Amino acid sequence: TASGEVSAFSINLNTVIVGGIQVHTVMAFVIEGNFPEMILLGMTYLNHVNMREQDGILYLQAKY
């Protein structure tokens, strides 16, 4: 819209798997339009993993 607002819709994803780490019932948002071009991995998934950064690389490890 002209005011900079965008439409977004919330959904629950049954399962999200990243690098073999599986998390169930992850809240996600679908944003209308062409941006962002890359899919963003949010805190609703990342809260379920341990994260550490080393030499500019983010490593994820299952918490459980």
The first five atom37 places (N, CA, C, CB, O) and aatype in JSON, in Angstrom:
{
  "aatype": [16, 0, 15, 7, 6, 19, 15, 0, 13, 15, 9, 2, 10, 2, 16, 19, 9, 19, 7, 7, 9, 5, 19, 8, 16, 19, 12, 0, 13, 19, 9, 6, 7, 2, 13, 14, 6, 12, 9, 10, 10, 7, 12, 16, 18, 10, 2, 8, 19, 2, 12, 1, 6, 5, 3, 7, 9, 10, 18, 10, 5, 0, 11, 18],
  "atom_mask": [
    [1, 1, 1, 1, 1],
    [1, 1, 1, 1, 1],
    [1, 1, 1, 1, 1],
    [1, 1, 1, 0, 1],
    [1, 1, 1, 1, 1],
    [1, 1, 1, 1, 1],
    [1, 1, 1, 1, 1],
    [1, 1, 1, 1, 1],
    [1, 1, 1, 1, 1],
    [1, 1, 1, 1, 1],
    [1, 1, 1, 1, 1],
    [1, 1, 1, 1, 1],
    [1, 1, 1, 1, 1],
    [1, 1, 1, 1, 1],
    [1, 1, 1, 1, 1],
    [1, 1, 1, 1, 1],
    [1, 1, 1, 1, 1],
    [1, 1, 1, 1, 1],
    [1, 1, 1, 0, 1],
    [1, 1, 1, 0, 1],
    [1, 1, 1, 1, 1],
    [1, 1, 1, 1, 1],
    [1, 1, 1, 1, 1],
    [1, 1, 1, 1, 1],
    [1, 1, 1, 1, 1],
    [1, 1, 1, 1, 1],
    [1, 1, 1, 1, 1],
    [1, 1, 1, 1, 1],
    [1, 1, 1, 1, 1],
    [1, 1, 1, 1, 1],
    [1, 1, 1, 1, 1],
    [1, 1, 1, 1, 1],
    [1, 1, 1, 0, 1],
    [1, 1, 1, 1, 1],
    [1, 1, 1, 1, 1],
    [1, 1, 1, 1, 1],
    [1, 1, 1, 1, 1],
    [1, 1, 1, 1, 1],
    [1, 1, 1, 1, 1],
    [1, 1, 1, 1, 1],
    [1, 1, 1, 1, 1],
    [1, 1, 1, 0, 1],
    [1, 1, 1, 1, 1],
    [1, 1, 1, 1, 1],
    [1, 1, 1, 1, 1],
    [1, 1, 1, 1, 1],
    [1, 1, 1, 1, 1],
    [1, 1, 1, 1, 1],
    [1, 1, 1, 1, 1],
    [1, 1, 1, 1, 1],
    [1, 1, 1, 1, 1],
    [1, 1, 1, 1, 1],
    [1, 1, 1, 1, 1],
    [1, 1, 1, 1, 1],
    [1, 1, 1, 1, 1],
    [1, 1, 1, 0, 1],
    [1, 1, 1, 1, 1],
    [1, 1, 1, 1, 1],
    [1, 1, 1, 1, 1],
    [1, 1, 1, 1, 1],
    [1, 1, 1, 1, 1],
    [1, 1, 1, 1, 1],
    [1, 1, 1, 1, 1],
    [1, 1, 1, 1, 1]
  ],
  "atom_positions": [
    [[0.84, -1.18, 0.0], [0.0, 0.0, 0.0], [0.88, 1.24, 0.0], [-0.95, 0.0, 1.21], [2.09, 1.15, 0.18]],
    [[0.25, 2.39, -0.2], [1.0, 3.64, -0.25], [1.63, 3.99, 1.08], [0.1, 4.76, -0.7], [2.65, 4.68, 1.11]],
    [[1.05, 3.53, 2.18], [1.59, 3.87, 3.51], [2.72, 2.94, 3.92], [0.48, 3.82, 4.55], [3.26, 3.09, 5.02]],
    [[3.1, 1.99, 3.09], [4.18, 1.07, 3.41], [3.72, -0.18, 4.14], [0.0, 0.0, 0.0], [4.55, -1.0, 4.53]],
    [[2.44, -0.34, 4.34], [1.92, -1.53, 5.01], [1.87, -2.7, 4.04], [0.51, -1.26, 5.6], [1.67, -2.51, 2.84]],
    [[2.06, -3.9, 4.57], [1.95, -5.1, 3.76], [0.98, -6.06, 4.44], [3.34, -5.77, 3.55], [0.8, -6.0, 5.66]],
    [[0.37, -6.92, 3.68], [-0.51, -7.94, 4.24], [0.3, -9.18, 4.56], [-1.66, -8.27, 3.27], [1.14, -9.61, 3.78]],
    [[0.03, -9.76, 5.73], [0.71, -10.98, 6.14], [-0.32, -11.91, 6.76], [1.88, -10.69, 7.15], [-1.29, -11.46, 7.36]],
    [[-0.1, -13.19, 6.61], [-1.03, -14.2, 7.11], [-0.24, -15.18, 7.97], [-1.77, -14.92, 5.95], [0.79, -15.69, 7.53]],
    [[-0.72, -15.46, 9.17], [-0.03, -16.42, 10.04], [-0.56, -17.82, 9.78], [-0.19, -16.04, 11.53], [-1.75, -18.02, 9.56]],
    [[0.36, -18.78, 9.83], [0.02, -20.19, 9.67], [0.88, -21.0, 10.63], [0.24, -20.67, 8.2], [1.9, -20.51, 11.11]],
    [[0.47, -22.22, 10.92], [1.3, -23.14, 11.69], [1.8, -24.22, 10.74], [0.5, -23.77, 12.88], [1.01, -24.89, 10.07]],
    [[3.1, -24.37, 10.69], [3.71, -25.43, 9.88], [3.8, -26.69, 10.73], [5.12, -25.0, 9.34], [4.27, -26.63, 11.87]],
    [[3.35, -27.81, 10.21], [3.38, -29.06, 10.97], [4.79, -29.43, 11.38], [2.77, -30.19, 10.16], [5.02, -29.8, 12.53]],
    [[5.74, -29.33, 10.45], [7.13, -29.71, 10.72], [8.06, -28.85, 9.88], [7.36, -31.21, 10.41], [7.8, -28.6, 8.71]],
    [[9.15, -28.39, 10.51], [10.22, -27.7, 9.79], [11.5, -28.47, 10.07], [10.35, -26.16, 10.23], [11.84, -28.73, 11.23]],
    [[12.22, -28.84, 9.01], [13.47, -29.59, 9.15], [14.58, -28.78, 8.49], [13.35, -31.02, 8.5], [14.51, -28.44, 7.31]],
    [[15.62, -28.49, 9.28], [16.8, -27.78, 8.78], [18.01, -28.6, 9.19], [16.88, -26.3, 9.33], [18.26, -28.8, 10.38]],
    [[18.77, -29.07, 8.21], [19.97, -29.84, 8.52], [19.7, -31.05, 9.39], [0.0, 0.0, 0.0], [20.55, -31.43, 10.19]],
    [[18.54, -31.67, 9.24], [18.19, -32.85, 10.01], [17.56, -32.55, 11.36], [0.0, 0.0, 0.0], [17.12, -33.48, 12.05]],
    [[17.49, -31.28, 11.76], [16.87, -30.91, 13.04], [15.4, -30.63, 12.76], [17.57, -29.65, 13.69], [15.05, -29.72, 12.01]],
    [[14.55, -31.42, 13.38], [13.11, -31.39, 13.12], [12.38, -30.71, 14.28], [12.57, -32.82, 12.9], [12.56, -31.09, 15.44]],
    [[11.57, -29.71, 13.96], [10.76, -29.01, 14.96], [9.31, -29.05, 14.49], [11.25, -27.52, 15.17], [9.03, -28.78, 13.32]],
    [[8.41, -29.39, 15.39], [7.0, -29.5, 15.06], [6.22, -28.26, 15.5], [6.4, -30.75, 15.71], [6.6, -27.58, 16.45]],
    [[5.14, -27.98, 14.78], [4.21, -26.89, 15.06], [4.95, -25.56, 15.19], [3.42, -27.17, 16.34], [5.07, -25.0, 16.28]],
    [[5.43, -25.07, 14.07], [6.18, -23.82, 14.0], [5.29, -22.74, 13.4], [7.49, -23.98, 13.17], [4.77, -22.9, 12.29]],
    [[5.1, -21.63, 14.13], [4.32, -20.52, 13.6], [5.13, -19.83, 12.51], [3.93, -19.52, 14.72], [6.33, -19.61, 12.66]],
    [[4.47, -19.5, 11.41], [5.14, -18.83, 10.3], [4.21, -17.75, 9.75], [5.52, -19.86, 9.17], [3.01, -17.73, 10.04]],
    [[4.78, -16.86, 8.97], [4.01, -15.8, 8.33], [4.28, -15.82, 6.84], [4.35, -14.42, 8.93], [5.42, -15.98, 6.4]],
    [[3.22, -15.66, 6.07], [3.32, -15.53, 4.62], [3.02, -14.08, 4.3], [2.32, -16.51, 3.86], [1.96, -13.56, 4.66]],
    [[3.97, -13.42, 3.64], [3.85, -12.0, 3.34], [3.51, -11.83, 1.86], [5.15, -11.25, 3.69], [4.15, -12.44, 1.0]],
    [[2.5, -11.02, 1.57], [2.14, -10.75, 0.18], [3.25, -9.98, -0.5], [0.81, -9.98, 0.1], [3.89, -9.12, 0.11]],
    [[3.48, -10.28, -1.77], [4.46, -9.54, -2.54], [5.7, -10.36, -2.84], [0.0, 0.0, 0.0], [5.75, -11.56, -2.58]],
    [[6.7, -9.7, -3.38], [7.91, -10.37, -3.85], [9.08, -10.28, -2.87], [8.33, -9.79, -5.17], [10.17, -10.76, -3.18]],
    [[8.88, -9.68, -1.73], [9.98, -9.49, -0.78], [9.58, -10.04, 0.58], [10.37, -8.01, -0.66], [8.41, -9.94, 0.92]],
    [[10.47, -10.6, 1.37], [11.88, -10.8, 1.02], [12.01, -11.92, 0.0], [12.71, -11.12, 2.27], [11.19, -12.83, -0.03]],
    [[13.04, -11.87, -0.81], [13.27, -12.89, -1.82], [13.77, -14.18, -1.19], [14.26, -12.4, -2.86], [13.52, -15.26, -1.72]],
    [[14.49, -14.09, -0.06], [14.99, -15.27, 0.64], [14.01, -15.62, 1.76], [16.43, -15.03, 1.2], [13.42, -14.73, 2.38]],
    [[13.86, -16.9, 2.02], [13.05, -17.34, 3.13], [13.83, -17.08, 4.41], [12.66, -18.85, 3.0], [15.01, -17.4, 4.5]],
    [[13.16, -16.51, 5.4], [13.8, -16.2, 6.67], [13.44, -17.25, 7.7], [13.4, -14.8, 7.15], [12.27, -17.63, 7.81]],
    [[14.42, -17.71, 8.45], [14.2, -18.67, 9.53], [14.1, -17.87, 10.82], [15.35, -19.74, 9.59], [15.07, -17.24, 11.24]],
    [[12.93, -17.9, 11.45], [12.68, -17.06, 12.6], [12.87, -17.75, 13.94], [0.0, 0.0, 0.0], [13.22, -18.93, 14.02]],
    [[12.63, -16.97, 14.97], [12.84, -17.44, 16.33], [11.85, -18.53, 16.73], [12.75, -16.28, 17.3], [12.12, -19.27, 17.67]],
    [[10.7, -18.65, 16.06], [9.78, -19.73, 16.4], [10.4, -21.1, 16.12], [8.47, -19.57, 15.63], [10.0, -22.09, 16.73]],
    [[11.36, -21.15, 15.23], [12.15, -22.37, 15.0], [13.43, -22.32, 15.83], [12.5, -22.52, 13.5], [13.76, -23.29, 16.52]],
    [[14.14, -21.22, 15.78], [15.46, -21.14, 16.41], [15.42, -21.27, 17.93], [16.11, -19.83, 16.04], [16.43, -21.65, 18.53]],
    [[14.29, -20.98, 18.56], [14.17, -21.16, 20.01], [14.28, -22.63, 20.41], [12.84, -20.6, 20.5], [14.49, -22.94, 21.59]],
    [[14.16, -23.54, 19.46], [14.21, -24.98, 19.73], [15.58, -25.6, 19.48], [13.18, -25.69, 18.9], [15.74, -26.81, 19.6]],
    [[16.56, -24.78, 19.13], [17.9, -25.29, 18.85], [18.93, -24.48, 19.63], [18.2, -25.22, 17.33], [18.68, -23.35, 20.05]],
    [[20.1, -25.09, 19.82], [21.25, -24.36, 20.36], [22.02, -23.78, 19.19], [22.17, -25.29, 21.23], [22.24, -24.47, 18.19]],
    [[22.42, -22.52, 19.3], [23.14, -21.86, 18.23], [24.51, -21.42, 18.73], [22.34, -20.65, 17.69], [24.65, -20.98, 19.87]],
    [[25.51, -21.54, 17.87], [26.81, -20.96, 18.16], [27.43, -20.5, 16.84], [27.74, -21.98, 18.89], [27.21, -21.1, 15.79]],
    [[28.19, -19.43, 16.92], [28.86, -18.88, 15.75], [30.35, -19.08, 15.9], [28.51, -17.38, 15.56], [30.92, -18.83, 16.96]],
    [[30.96, -19.52, 14.83], [32.41, -19.71, 14.83], [32.93, -19.36, 13.44], [32.8, -21.16, 15.22], [32.51, -19.95, 12.45]],
    [[33.84, -18.43, 13.38], [34.46, -18.02, 12.11], [33.42, -17.62, 11.07], [35.33, -19.14, 11.56], [33.56, -17.95, 9.89]],
    [[32.39, -16.92, 11.51], [31.36, -16.43, 10.58], [30.34, -17.46, 10.15], [0.0, 0.0, 0.0], [29.53, -17.18, 9.27]],
    [[30.36, -18.65, 10.75], [29.4, -19.71, 10.41], [28.51, -19.94, 11.62], [30.14, -21.03, 9.98], [29.0, -20.08, 12.74]],
    [[27.2, -19.99, 11.39], [26.24, -20.26, 12.46], [25.96, -21.76, 12.49], [24.93, -19.45, 12.25], [25.5, -22.34, 11.51]],
    [[26.23, -22.38, 13.63], [26.0, -23.82, 13.8], [24.74, -24.02, 14.64], [27.23, -24.51, 14.46], [24.57, -23.37, 15.67]],
    [[23.87, -24.92, 14.19], [22.65, -25.26, 14.92], [22.77, -26.68, 15.42], [21.39, -25.09, 14.03], [23.29, -27.56, 14.74]],
    [[22.27, -26.9, 16.65], [22.28, -28.24, 17.24], [20.96, -28.43, 17.98], [23.5, -28.44, 18.2], [20.49, -27.53, 18.67]],
    [[20.36, -29.62, 17.82], [19.1, -29.91, 18.5], [19.26, -29.8, 20.0], [18.59, -31.31, 18.12], [20.28, -30.25, 20.54]],
    [[18.29, -29.21, 20.68], [18.33, -29.09, 22.14], [18.0, -30.4, 22.82], [17.36, -28.01, 22.62], [18.51, -30.67, 23.91]],
    [[17.15, -31.21, 22.21], [16.66, -32.41, 22.91], [17.14, -33.65, 22.19], [15.12, -32.41, 22.99], [16.84, -34.77, 22.62]]
  ]
}
